[in-house]
Amino acid sequence: MAVDVVPYRAEWVVQLEGVAADLLEALSAVKEARIEHVGSTSVPGLAAKPILDVDVIVPPEQVAAAVSALEAVGYAHVGDYGLAGREALGAPDEEPARHVYVCASGTLHVRNHLAVRDILRRRADLRDAYAAVKDALAADPDMDIDTYTVGKSDVLQRVLALADLTPDERRLILELNAAG
């Protein structure tokens, strides 16, 4: 199955605002819940798969409560996909297309998502290099999502070299991406 990468769309910001408002309403009883737009759709000017990535960040002891609150409004809990402290949820509708994760604050995957987003927002050269890699990978009609993810690893490691992550943390992220 081909990977669909499209030019940046300003509508993603508006879509995220609606999703965030709905999520925060559902999470009103969950202490310290915050919503972060992450992934390529959160970086102005960056080509992306047209799917919003949303991290619901809560204190570790609030993860179960956040998952329950979102299940109560129709999200389907689908597990952690092997990443402790991050629970994936399927959306109750298809518009906008989105991946929603309840994440324990301070975890490596949260720090990774926020660092990549923030660095790519600041560094047009890295944003453009990342876009070029994504576009080249997506141009292959036989591209699968696992190969696509691995193919982006080198440029993401260049981005993460500027983050507040240790070499061991960057290596772990590289290994997790390689594992699919």
mmCIF file of N, CA and C in Angstrom, residues 18-76:
data_model
loop_
_atom_site.group_PDB
_atom_site.id
_atom_site.type_symbol
_atom_site.label_atom_id
_atom_site.label_comp_id
_atom_site.label_asym_id
_atom_site.label_seq_id
_atom_site.Cartn_x
_atom_site.Cartn_y
_atom_site.Cartn_z
ATOM 1 N N GLY A 18 -10.373 22.041 16.833
ATOM 2 C CA GLY A 18 -11.643 21.372 17.110
ATOM 3 C C GLY A 18 -11.450 20.080 17.879
ATOM 4 N N VAL A 19 -10.486 19.283 17.455
ATOM 5 C CA VAL A 19 -10.197 18.019 18.136
ATOM 6 C C VAL A 19 -9.754 18.300 19.571
ATOM 7 N N ALA A 20 -8.871 19.274 19.750
ATOM 8 C CA ALA A 20 -8.369 19.593 21.087
ATOM 9 C C ALA A 20 -9.494 20.045 22.012
ATOM 10 N N ALA A 21 -10.397 20.865 21.498
ATOM 11 C CA ALA A 21 -11.520 21.324 22.326
ATOM 12 C C ALA A 21 -12.375 20.140 22.774
ATOM 13 N N ASP A 22 -12.656 19.227 21.852
ATOM 14 C CA ASP A 22 -13.454 18.044 22.199
ATOM 15 C C ASP A 22 -12.724 17.164 23.216
ATOM 16 N N LEU A 23 -11.427 16.974 23.016
ATOM 17 C CA LEU A 23 -10.657 16.147 23.936
ATOM 18 C C LEU A 23 -10.617 16.777 25.330
ATOM 19 N N LEU A 24 -10.364 18.066 25.390
ATOM 20 C CA LEU A 24 -10.287 18.732 26.691
ATOM 21 C C LEU A 24 -11.626 18.698 27.419
ATOM 22 N N GLU A 25 -12.713 18.803 26.671
ATOM 23 C CA GLU A 25 -14.029 18.683 27.303
ATOM 24 C C GLU A 25 -14.203 17.291 27.912
ATOM 25 N N ALA A 26 -13.823 16.274 27.156
ATOM 26 C CA ALA A 26 -13.938 14.894 27.657
ATOM 27 C C ALA A 26 -13.017 14.645 28.840
ATOM 28 N N LEU A 27 -11.905 15.376 28.891
ATOM 29 C CA LEU A 27 -10.895 15.170 29.931
ATOM 30 C C LEU A 27 -11.032 16.156 31.090
ATOM 31 N N SER A 28 -12.167 16.799 31.196
ATOM 32 C CA SER A 28 -12.328 17.864 32.197
ATOM 33 C C SER A 28 -12.042 17.405 33.625
ATOM 34 N N ALA A 29 -12.256 16.149 33.930
ATOM 35 C CA ALA A 29 -12.020 15.646 35.292
ATOM 36 C C ALA A 29 -10.609 15.077 35.477
ATOM 37 N N VAL A 30 -9.813 15.099 34.413
ATOM 38 C CA VAL A 30 -8.460 14.532 34.488
ATOM 39 C C VAL A 30 -7.477 15.660 34.790
ATOM 40 N N LYS A 31 -6.787 15.527 35.905
ATOM 41 C CA LYS A 31 -5.866 16.571 36.358
ATOM 42 C C LYS A 31 -4.715 16.780 35.378
ATOM 43 N N GLU A 32 -4.456 18.036 35.093
ATOM 44 C CA GLU A 32 -3.285 18.458 34.326
ATOM 45 C C GLU A 32 -3.231 17.927 32.897
ATOM 46 N N ALA A 33 -4.343 17.529 32.326
ATOM 47 C CA ALA A 33 -4.334 17.045 30.937
ATOM 48 C C ALA A 33 -4.049 18.207 30.005
ATOM 49 N N ARG A 34 -3.183 17.965 29.050
ATOM 50 C CA ARG A 34 -2.928 18.969 28.013
ATOM 51 C C ARG A 34 -2.845 18.277 26.663
ATOM 52 N N ILE A 35 -3.128 19.033 25.628
ATOM 53 C CA ILE A 35 -3.143 18.502 24.269
ATOM 54 C C ILE A 35 -1.979 19.104 23.500
ATOM 55 N N GLU A 36 -1.231 18.261 22.814
ATOM 56 C CA GLU A 36 -0.131 18.720 21.966
ATOM 57 C C GLU A 36 -0.322 18.178 20.555
ATOM 58 N N HIS A 37 -0.322 19.082 19.593
ATOM 59 C CA HIS A 37 -0.321 18.712 18.180
ATOM 60 C C HIS A 37 1.124 18.372 17.835
ATOM 61 N N VAL A 38 1.382 17.142 17.450
ATOM 62 C CA VAL A 38 2.729 16.680 17.144
ATOM 63 C C VAL A 38 2.722 16.072 15.732
ATOM 64 N N GLY A 39 3.863 15.585 15.321
ATOM 65 C CA GLY A 39 3.946 14.985 13.995
ATOM 66 C C GLY A 39 4.039 16.054 12.921
ATOM 67 N N SER A 40 4.132 15.609 11.699
ATOM 68 C CA SER A 40 4.387 16.516 10.582
ATOM 69 C C SER A 40 3.279 17.530 10.336
ATOM 70 N N THR A 41 2.029 17.187 10.631
ATOM 71 C CA THR A 41 0.949 18.162 10.406
ATOM 72 C C THR A 41 1.048 19.347 11.361
ATOM 73 N N SER A 42 1.880 19.247 12.386
ATOM 74 C CA SER A 42 2.034 20.343 13.348
ATOM 75 C C SER A 42 3.130 21.327 12.959
ATOM 76 N N VAL A 43 3.811 21.083 11.837
ATOM 77 C CA VAL A 43 4.932 21.924 11.427
ATOM 78 C C VAL A 43 4.546 22.695 10.164
ATOM 79 N N PRO A 44 4.315 24.002 10.285
ATOM 80 C CA PRO A 44 3.954 24.797 9.099
ATOM 81 C C PRO A 44 4.982 24.618 7.978
ATOM 82 N N GLY A 45 4.466 24.365 6.775
ATOM 83 C CA GLY A 45 5.312 24.209 5.599
ATOM 84 C C GLY A 45 5.823 22.806 5.348
ATOM 85 N N LEU A 46 5.545 21.873 6.255
ATOM 86 C CA LEU A 46 6.070 20.513 6.097
ATOM 87 C C LEU A 46 5.049 19.599 5.435
ATOM 88 N N ALA A 47 5.479 18.914 4.390
ATOM 89 C CA ALA A 47 4.636 17.897 3.765
ATOM 90 C C ALA A 47 4.366 16.804 4.800
ATOM 91 N N ALA A 48 3.181 16.191 4.707
ATOM 92 C CA ALA A 48 2.797 15.223 5.737
ATOM 93 C C ALA A 48 1.774 14.239 5.202
ATOM 94 N N LYS A 49 1.680 13.102 5.882
ATOM 95 C CA LYS A 49 0.523 12.246 5.686
ATOM 96 C C LYS A 49 -0.645 13.040 6.269
ATOM 97 N N PRO A 50 -1.795 13.093 5.612
ATOM 98 C CA PRO A 50 -2.901 13.950 6.083
ATOM 99 C C PRO A 50 -3.670 13.347 7.265
ATOM 100 N N ILE A 51 -2.935 13.106 8.328
ATOM 101 C CA ILE A 51 -3.494 12.526 9.554
ATOM 102 C C ILE A 51 -2.902 13.304 10.722
ATOM 103 N N LEU A 52 -3.749 13.898 11.538
ATOM 104 C CA LEU A 52 -3.275 14.628 12.703
ATOM 105 C C LEU A 52 -2.721 13.651 13.737
ATOM 106 N N ASP A 53 -1.609 14.005 14.337
ATOM 107 C CA ASP A 53 -1.072 13.248 15.470
ATOM 108 C C ASP A 53 -1.285 14.105 16.709
ATOM 109 N N VAL A 54 -1.964 13.530 17.703
ATOM 110 C CA VAL A 54 -2.341 14.272 18.892
ATOM 111 C C VAL A 54 -1.875 13.502 20.126
ATOM 112 N N ASP A 55 -1.053 14.172 20.942
ATOM 113 C CA ASP A 55 -0.650 13.596 22.219
ATOM 114 C C ASP A 55 -1.472 14.252 23.319
ATOM 115 N N VAL A 56 -2.172 13.446 24.093
ATOM 116 C CA VAL A 56 -2.856 13.889 25.305
ATOM 117 C C VAL A 56 -1.869 13.576 26.426
ATOM 118 N N ILE A 57 -1.293 14.603 27.013
ATOM 119 C CA ILE A 57 -0.236 14.405 27.996
ATOM 120 C C ILE A 57 -0.800 14.621 29.397
ATOM 121 N N VAL A 58 -0.589 13.617 30.223
ATOM 122 C CA VAL A 58 -1.108 13.637 31.601
ATOM 123 C C VAL A 58 -0.029 13.103 32.540
ATOM 124 N N PRO A 59 -0.128 13.419 33.833
ATOM 125 C CA PRO A 59 0.789 12.784 34.790
ATOM 126 C C PRO A 59 0.621 11.267 34.721
ATOM 127 N N PRO A 60 1.691 10.517 34.974
ATOM 128 C CA PRO A 60 1.615 9.056 34.854
ATOM 129 C C PRO A 60 0.444 8.424 35.603
ATOM 130 N N GLU A 61 0.128 8.945 36.754
ATOM 131 C CA GLU A 61 -0.959 8.354 37.538
ATOM 132 C C GLU A 61 -2.342 8.673 36.971
ATOM 133 N N GLN A 62 -2.417 9.516 35.945
ATOM 134 C CA GLN A 62 -3.691 9.892 35.336
ATOM 135 C C GLN A 62 -3.944 9.211 33.979
ATOM 136 N N VAL A 63 -3.009 8.378 33.530
ATOM 137 C CA VAL A 63 -3.159 7.736 32.214
ATOM 138 C C VAL A 63 -4.447 6.921 32.145
ATOM 139 N N ALA A 64 -4.691 6.072 33.115
ATOM 140 C CA ALA A 64 -5.896 5.223 33.085
ATOM 141 C C ALA A 64 -7.160 6.070 33.108
ATOM 142 N N ALA A 65 -7.190 7.124 33.902
ATOM 143 C CA ALA A 65 -8.365 7.996 33.961
ATOM 144 C C ALA A 65 -8.590 8.697 32.631
ATOM 145 N N ALA A 66 -7.512 9.117 31.980
ATOM 146 C CA ALA A 66 -7.647 9.782 30.679
ATOM 147 C C ALA A 66 -8.171 8.814 29.624
ATOM 148 N N VAL A 67 -7.646 7.602 29.616
ATOM 149 C CA VAL A 67 -8.130 6.590 28.663
ATOM 150 C C VAL A 67 -9.619 6.343 28.900
ATOM 151 N N SER A 68 -10.026 6.179 30.140
ATOM 152 C CA SER A 68 -11.441 5.938 30.463
ATOM 153 C C SER A 68 -12.319 7.105 30.029
ATOM 154 N N ALA A 69 -11.851 8.323 30.265
ATOM 155 C CA ALA A 69 -12.629 9.508 29.884
ATOM 156 C C ALA A 69 -12.831 9.568 28.373
ATOM 157 N N LEU A 70 -11.813 9.203 27.621
ATOM 158 C CA LEU A 70 -11.937 9.234 26.160
ATOM 159 C C LEU A 70 -12.776 8.065 25.647
ATOM 160 N N GLU A 71 -12.683 6.922 26.291
ATOM 161 C CA GLU A 71 -13.555 5.801 25.921
ATOM 162 C C GLU A 71 -15.025 6.183 26.137
ATOM 163 N N ALA A 72 -15.293 6.955 27.166
ATOM 164 C CA ALA A 72 -16.673 7.363 27.479
ATOM 165 C C ALA A 72 -17.289 8.237 26.385
ATOM 166 N N VAL A 73 -16.445 8.873 25.552
ATOM 167 C CA VAL A 73 -16.976 9.698 24.457
ATOM 168 C C VAL A 73 -16.759 9.044 23.092
ATOM 169 N N GLY A 74 -16.468 7.735 23.102
ATOM 170 C CA GLY A 74 -16.439 6.992 21.850
ATOM 171 C C GLY A 74 -15.087 6.588 21.315
ATOM 172 N N TYR A 75 -13.995 7.020 21.948
ATOM 173 C CA TYR A 75 -12.679 6.566 21.496
ATOM 174 C C TYR A 75 -12.502 5.097 21.887
ATOM 175 N N ALA A 76 -11.785 4.351 21.067
ATOM 176 C CA ALA A 76 -11.541 2.927 21.335
ATOM 177 C C ALA A 76 -10.081 2.739 21.737
#
